[in-house]
Short mmCIF file of C-alpha atoms and ligand atoms in Angstrom, two decimals:
data_model
loop_
_atom_site.label_atom_id
_atom_site.label_comp_id
_atom_site.label_asym_id
_atom_site.label_seq_id
_atom_site.Cartn_x
_atom_site.Cartn_y
_atom_site.Cartn_z
CA UNK Q 2 -35.39 4.86 20.78
CA UNK Q 3 -36.52 3.81 24.15
CA UNK Q 4 -37.37 0.49 23.05
CA UNK Q 5 -33.79 0.09 21.41
CA UNK Q 6 -32.18 1.36 25.06
CA UNK Q 7 -34.48 -1.25 26.66
CA UNK Q 8 -33.44 -4.01 24.54
CA UNK Q 9 -29.73 -3.36 25.08
CA UNK Q 10 -30.06 -3.11 28.88
CA UNK Q 11 -32.03 -6.43 28.88
CA UNK Q 12 -29.30 -7.77 26.17
CA UNK Q 13 -26.43 -6.50 28.90
CA UNK Q 14 -28.17 -8.27 31.58
CA UNK Q 15 -28.80 -11.50 29.83
CA UNK Q 16 -24.82 -11.47 29.07
CA UNK Q 17 -23.96 -10.70 32.69
CA UNK Q 18 -26.37 -13.28 34.09
CA UNK Q 19 -25.06 -16.20 31.59
CA UNK Q 20 -21.45 -14.84 32.12
CA UNK Q 21 -20.93 -14.98 28.06
CA UNK Q 22 -18.96 -11.66 27.92
CA UNK Q 23 -15.62 -12.00 27.24
CA UNK Q 24 -13.50 -10.18 29.93
CA UNK Q 25 -12.88 -6.39 29.05
CA UNK Q 26 -15.34 -6.43 25.93
CA UNK Q 27 -18.38 -4.34 26.29
CA UNK Q 28 -21.11 -6.36 28.01
CA UNK Q 29 -23.86 -5.16 25.45
CA UNK Q 30 -21.78 -6.44 22.31
CA UNK Q 31 -21.59 -9.77 23.51
CA UNK Q 32 -25.34 -9.80 24.32
CA UNK Q 33 -26.89 -13.50 22.45
CA UNK Q 34 -30.31 -12.07 22.37
CA UNK Q 35 -30.47 -8.31 22.10
CA UNK Q 36 -30.74 -7.02 18.40
CA UNK Q 37 -27.52 -4.76 19.30
CA UNK Q 38 -25.71 -3.76 16.43
CA UNK Q 39 -22.05 -4.46 16.60
CA UNK Q 40 -18.88 -4.22 14.50
CA UNK Q 41 -18.25 -6.56 11.36
CA UNK Q 42 -15.23 -7.03 9.66
CA UNK Q 43 -15.00 -9.32 6.56
CA UNK Q 44 -11.57 -10.09 4.82
CA UNK Q 45 -11.86 -9.57 1.06
CA UNK Q 46 -8.50 -11.23 0.32
CA UNK Q 47 -4.96 -9.82 0.69
CA UNK Q 48 -5.32 -6.43 2.29
CA UNK Q 49 -9.17 -5.57 1.56
CA UNK Q 50 -11.49 -5.47 4.47
CA UNK Q 51 -15.20 -4.55 4.82
CA UNK Q 52 -15.43 -2.80 8.27
CA UNK Q 53 -19.11 -2.59 9.34
CA UNK Q 54 -19.55 -0.11 12.47
CA UNK Q 55 -21.95 -0.31 14.80
CA UNK Q 56 -23.99 2.57 13.40
CA UNK Q 57 -24.14 0.87 10.03
CA UNK Q 58 -21.41 2.67 8.02
CA UNK Q 59 -19.09 0.90 5.97
CA UNK Q 60 -15.60 1.49 5.85
CA UNK Q 61 -13.54 -0.43 2.68
CA UNK Q 62 -9.91 -0.84 2.78
CA UNK Q 63 -7.15 -1.42 0.03
CA UNK Q 64 -10.00 -2.98 -2.73
CA UNK Q 65 -8.34 -5.52 -4.76
CA UNK Q 66 -11.21 -7.27 -5.74
CA UNK Q 67 -12.05 -8.47 -9.38
CA UNK Q 68 -9.00 -9.90 -10.07
CA UNK Q 69 -7.89 -11.09 -6.72
CA UNK Q 70 -7.84 -14.87 -6.47
CA UNK Q 71 -8.91 -14.78 -2.56
CA UNK Q 72 -12.11 -12.33 -3.08
CA UNK Q 73 -15.33 -14.26 -2.73
CA UNK Q 74 -17.34 -14.17 -6.04
CA UNK Q 75 -20.24 -12.06 -4.69
CA UNK Q 76 -17.45 -9.20 -3.61
CA UNK Q 77 -16.01 -9.53 -7.36
CA UNK Q 78 -19.38 -7.70 -8.02
CA UNK Q 79 -18.72 -3.98 -6.95
CA UNK Q 80 -22.41 -3.30 -5.97
CA UNK Q 81 -22.21 -6.21 -3.22
CA UNK Q 82 -21.33 -3.62 -1.12
CA UNK Q 83 -24.51 -1.52 -0.90
CA UNK Q 84 -22.96 1.37 0.63
CA UNK Q 85 -19.51 2.69 1.26
CA UNK Q 86 -18.78 5.76 3.51
CA UNK Q 87 -15.15 5.63 4.00
CA UNK Q 88 -12.72 4.20 1.29
CA UNK Q 89 -9.01 3.92 2.50
CA UNK Q 90 -6.05 3.03 0.03
CA UNK Q 91 -2.79 2.49 1.77
CA UNK Q 92 -0.57 3.01 -1.38
CA UNK Q 93 -0.35 2.83 -5.20
CA UNK Q 94 0.35 -0.89 -5.68
CA UNK Q 95 -2.19 -2.61 -7.54
CA UNK Q 96 -2.99 -4.89 -5.06
CA UNK Q 97 -4.33 -2.27 -2.65
CA UNK Q 98 -5.72 0.20 -5.12
CA UNK Q 99 -7.14 -1.96 -8.38
CA UNK Q 100 -10.65 -1.31 -7.78
CA UNK Q 101 -10.69 1.69 -5.76
CA UNK Q 102 -11.45 4.25 -8.60
CA UNK Q 103 -14.35 1.93 -9.70
CA UNK Q 104 -15.71 2.10 -6.10
CA UNK Q 105 -15.09 5.74 -5.73
CA UNK Q 106 -17.16 6.37 -9.11
CA UNK Q 107 -20.00 3.96 -8.02
CA UNK Q 108 -20.55 5.00 -4.45
CA UNK Q 109 -19.60 8.58 -5.00
CA UNK Q 110 -17.24 8.19 -1.96
CA UNK Q 111 -13.59 9.70 -1.82
CA UNK Q 112 -10.50 7.87 -1.95
CA UNK Q 113 -8.48 8.60 0.96
CA UNK Q 114 -4.84 7.88 0.17
CA UNK Q 115 -1.74 9.27 0.55
CA UNK Q 116 -2.22 12.84 -0.57
CA UNK Q 117 0.80 12.72 -3.23
CA UNK Q 118 -0.91 9.64 -4.70
CA UNK Q 119 -4.06 11.14 -5.07
CA UNK Q 120 -2.57 13.96 -6.47
CA UNK Q 121 -1.10 11.43 -9.07
CA UNK Q 122 -4.73 10.34 -9.84
CA UNK Q 123 -5.95 13.82 -10.06
CA UNK Q 124 -3.11 14.94 -12.56
CA UNK Q 125 -3.85 11.91 -14.76
CA UNK Q 126 -7.55 12.07 -14.51
CA UNK Q 127 -8.07 8.86 -13.20
CA UNK Q 128 -11.11 10.49 -11.06
CA UNK Q 129 -12.69 14.01 -10.57
CA UNK Q 130 -10.72 16.07 -7.92
CA UNK Q 131 -13.59 15.83 -5.66
CA UNK Q 132 -13.01 11.95 -5.01
CA UNK Q 133 -9.25 12.70 -4.34
CA UNK Q 134 -8.83 14.90 -1.41
CA UNK Q 135 -5.34 15.57 0.01
CA UNK Q 136 -4.45 14.26 3.31
CA UNK Q 137 -0.91 13.26 4.68
CA UNK Q 138 0.46 11.11 7.93
CA UNK Q 139 -0.35 12.88 11.27
CA UNK Q 140 -3.59 14.40 12.56
CA UNK Q 141 -6.86 12.97 12.52
CA UNK Q 142 -9.92 13.24 9.83
CA UNK Q 143 -13.65 12.34 10.00
CA UNK Q 144 -14.76 11.33 6.79
CA UNK Q 145 -17.84 10.27 7.49
CA UNK Q 146 -19.64 11.50 10.99
CA UNK Q 147 -18.03 9.37 13.90
CA UNK Q 148 -15.58 7.83 11.82
CA UNK Q 149 -11.75 8.79 12.79
CA UNK Q 150 -9.06 8.19 10.55
CA UNK Q 151 -5.44 8.88 10.89
CA UNK Q 152 -2.66 7.67 8.51
CA UNK Q 153 0.73 6.55 10.05
CA UNK Q 154 3.79 5.60 9.03
CA UNK Q 155 4.32 2.32 6.84
CA UNK Q 156 7.69 0.81 6.06
CA UNK Q 157 6.98 0.37 2.18
CA UNK Q 158 7.10 2.03 -1.17
CA UNK Q 159 4.48 3.42 -3.42
CA UNK Q 160 4.06 4.03 -6.87
CA UNK Q 161 1.05 3.86 -9.03
CA UNK Q 162 1.28 2.17 -12.78
CA UNK Q 163 -0.94 3.76 -15.33
CA UNK Q 164 -1.83 2.30 -18.62
CA UNK Q 165 -1.88 5.25 -20.95
CA UNK Q 166 -4.78 5.20 -23.54
CA UNK Q 167 -2.80 7.28 -26.15
CA UNK Q 168 0.09 4.96 -26.15
CA UNK Q 169 -1.65 1.67 -24.83
CA UNK Q 170 1.62 1.49 -22.70
CA UNK Q 171 2.34 1.08 -19.01
CA UNK Q 172 3.96 4.28 -17.17
CA UNK Q 173 5.08 4.57 -13.48
CA UNK Q 174 4.14 7.62 -11.64
CA UNK Q 175 4.81 8.91 -8.18
CA UNK Q 176 2.65 7.21 -5.52
CA UNK Q 177 3.16 9.29 -2.34
CA UNK Q 178 4.76 7.42 0.96
CA UNK Q 179 2.76 4.40 1.73
CA UNK Q 180 0.76 4.67 5.05
CA UNK Q 181 -0.96 2.67 7.40
CA UNK Q 182 -4.09 3.66 8.86
CA UNK Q 183 -6.19 4.04 12.33
CA UNK Q 184 -9.54 3.54 12.37
CA UNK Q 185 -11.99 4.48 15.30
CA UNK Q 186 -15.22 3.82 15.27
CA UNK Q 187 -18.23 5.36 16.82
CA UNK Q 188 -17.87 3.40 19.88
CA UNK Q 189 -14.48 3.79 20.44
CA UNK Q 190 -13.40 0.52 18.77
CA UNK Q 191 -9.96 0.90 17.30
CA UNK Q 192 -8.29 -0.70 14.34
CA UNK Q 193 -4.86 -0.81 13.26
CA UNK Q 194 -4.81 -1.43 9.45
CA UNK Q 195 -1.05 -1.74 8.87
CA UNK Q 196 -0.96 -1.38 4.83
CA UNK Q 197 2.05 -3.08 3.71
CA UNK Q 198 5.21 -2.73 5.96
CA UNK Q 199 8.27 -4.30 7.67
CA UNK Q 200 8.26 -4.06 11.30
CA UNK Q 201 9.19 -0.39 12.59
CA UNK Q 202 9.79 0.79 15.81
CA UNK Q 203 7.61 3.30 16.13
CA UNK Q 204 4.79 0.52 15.94
CA UNK Q 205 5.35 0.65 19.67
CA UNK Q 206 4.10 4.36 19.74
CA UNK Q 207 1.04 3.07 17.94
CA UNK Q 208 0.49 0.28 20.76
CA UNK Q 209 1.18 2.67 23.70
CA UNK Q 210 -1.01 5.50 22.28
CA UNK Q 211 -3.46 3.92 20.41
CA UNK Q 212 -4.03 0.69 22.43
CA UNK Q 213 -5.87 -0.93 19.26
CA UNK Q 214 -8.60 -3.41 19.90
CA UNK Q 215 -7.77 -5.05 16.45
CA UNK Q 216 -4.53 -4.95 14.54
CA UNK Q 217 -4.59 -6.17 10.64
CA UNK Q 218 -1.20 -7.13 9.94
CA UNK Q 219 0.62 -8.51 6.64
CA UNK Q 220 2.43 -11.57 6.98
CA UNK Q 221 3.40 -12.81 3.39
CA UNK Q 222 6.81 -11.74 3.43
CA UNK Q 223 8.80 -10.81 0.38
CA UNK Q 224 7.06 -7.51 0.07
CA UNK Q 225 5.83 -7.03 3.92
CA UNK Q 226 6.46 -8.81 7.62
CA UNK Q 227 6.84 -12.61 6.92
CA UNK Q 228 4.96 -14.66 9.95
CA UNK Q 229 7.77 -14.26 12.60
CA UNK Q 230 8.24 -10.83 12.16
CA UNK Q 231 5.02 -10.11 12.34
CA UNK Q 232 4.37 -12.29 15.34
CA UNK Q 233 7.28 -10.24 17.33
CA UNK Q 234 5.80 -6.95 15.99
CA UNK Q 235 2.14 -7.87 17.53
CA UNK Q 236 3.38 -9.24 20.73
CA UNK Q 237 6.42 -6.61 21.36
CA UNK Q 238 5.23 -3.48 19.68
CA UNK Q 239 1.55 -3.42 19.01
CA UNK Q 240 -0.08 -5.58 21.78
CA UNK Q 241 -3.69 -5.14 20.29
CA UNK Q 242 -6.48 -7.29 21.83
CA UNK Q 243 -6.91 -9.25 18.50
CA UNK Q 244 -5.31 -9.37 15.24
CA UNK Q 245 -6.07 -10.79 12.06
CA UNK Q 246 -3.24 -11.75 9.29
CA UNK Q 247 -3.47 -10.40 5.95
CA UNK Q 248 -1.47 -10.12 2.69
CA UNK Q 249 -0.62 -13.71 2.27
CA UNK Q 250 -2.09 -16.60 -0.13
CA UNK Q 251 -2.66 -14.18 -3.31
CA UNK Q 252 0.74 -13.80 -4.44
CA UNK Q 253 3.27 -16.54 -4.92
CA UNK Q 254 6.30 -14.61 -3.58
CA UNK Q 255 4.47 -13.90 -0.33
CA UNK Q 256 4.48 -17.33 1.04
CA UNK Q 257 3.94 -16.68 4.46
CA UNK Q 258 0.81 -18.92 5.73
CA UNK Q 259 -1.65 -18.09 8.49
CA UNK Q 260 -0.51 -21.41 10.18
CA UNK Q 261 3.21 -20.16 10.68
CA UNK Q 262 1.83 -16.93 11.87
CA UNK Q 263 -0.62 -18.82 14.53
CA UNK Q 264 2.49 -20.93 15.64
CA UNK Q 265 4.73 -17.72 15.72
CA UNK Q 266 2.68 -16.17 17.98
CA UNK Q 267 2.31 -19.02 20.37
CA UNK Q 268 0.73 -19.07 23.60
CA UNK Q 269 -0.54 -15.01 24.02
CA UNK Q 270 -3.17 -12.93 25.48
CA UNK Q 271 -3.62 -11.97 22.08
CA UNK Q 272 -6.55 -13.14 20.50
CA UNK Q 273 -5.43 -14.57 16.75
CA UNK Q 274 -8.22 -14.99 14.40
CA UNK Q 275 -7.53 -16.11 11.00
CA UNK Q 276 -9.90 -14.57 8.70
CA UNK Q 277 -12.34 -16.93 5.88
CA UNK Q 278 -12.60 -14.41 3.17
CA UNK Q 279 -16.20 -13.64 2.78
CA UNK Q 280 -17.04 -14.80 6.47
CA UNK Q 281 -18.13 -11.76 8.74
CA UNK Q 282 -16.48 -11.67 11.87
CA UNK Q 283 -18.43 -9.99 14.87
CA UNK Q 284 -16.71 -7.79 17.67
ZN1 ZN C 322 2.89 -2.87 -1.78
#
């Protein structure tokens, strides 16, 4: 323990001396030589992310993996995650929930989702009830020690389409209300995962009250914000320190591109990161 602290201190001093720490970022996290754990974000296509907290806990969002054209091959093997401590699903549409039940079973981790979506999954017998706890917007839960999660508004819809094994026909069931997520890691790093959403005025409250370090925002259009709408919401309402566009490139109707989003952001204090699926982004 003492060694770890000493390493962190040495790293902090080195970072200060070489001046490589970005303004406003924690100096220790920018240390070039010290083996100090950092937050790591991996985009897996659409709205699926693997977020590894500094202490090693793994948060997975909206896992559509095995049939997602953007998901790297290794992550189509669900055991690639090694561990999952928090599993978040923003709403019941297939491209957000598809592989969540399989991951919940494999890693014995509950699905955190709109309570009425989990109620539907419980009623249909998709998973045992202990993997489908109820929650709703407002209030903050701590699904793993040090990881705080809050469901917030999203301007979207939600149903769950289920293939009835008796009839072999699809049925459409209530999916609760779509949500976005505020995720706070044990070091205070705050991520806003917007889920699927149009821009809405209360994004300003999220920006003012939560001050996200990182916002993950949909830009594809047709089902969600398009690049121009998303850039406006990020600059005028959310004002995060950094933003990663998501929910594009996987559905022919969602035509927005990362380049259009970058262009719409223009010159800005906000760091725009275009994620490459499977490539870890350190923070
Ligand atoms: Zn959706």
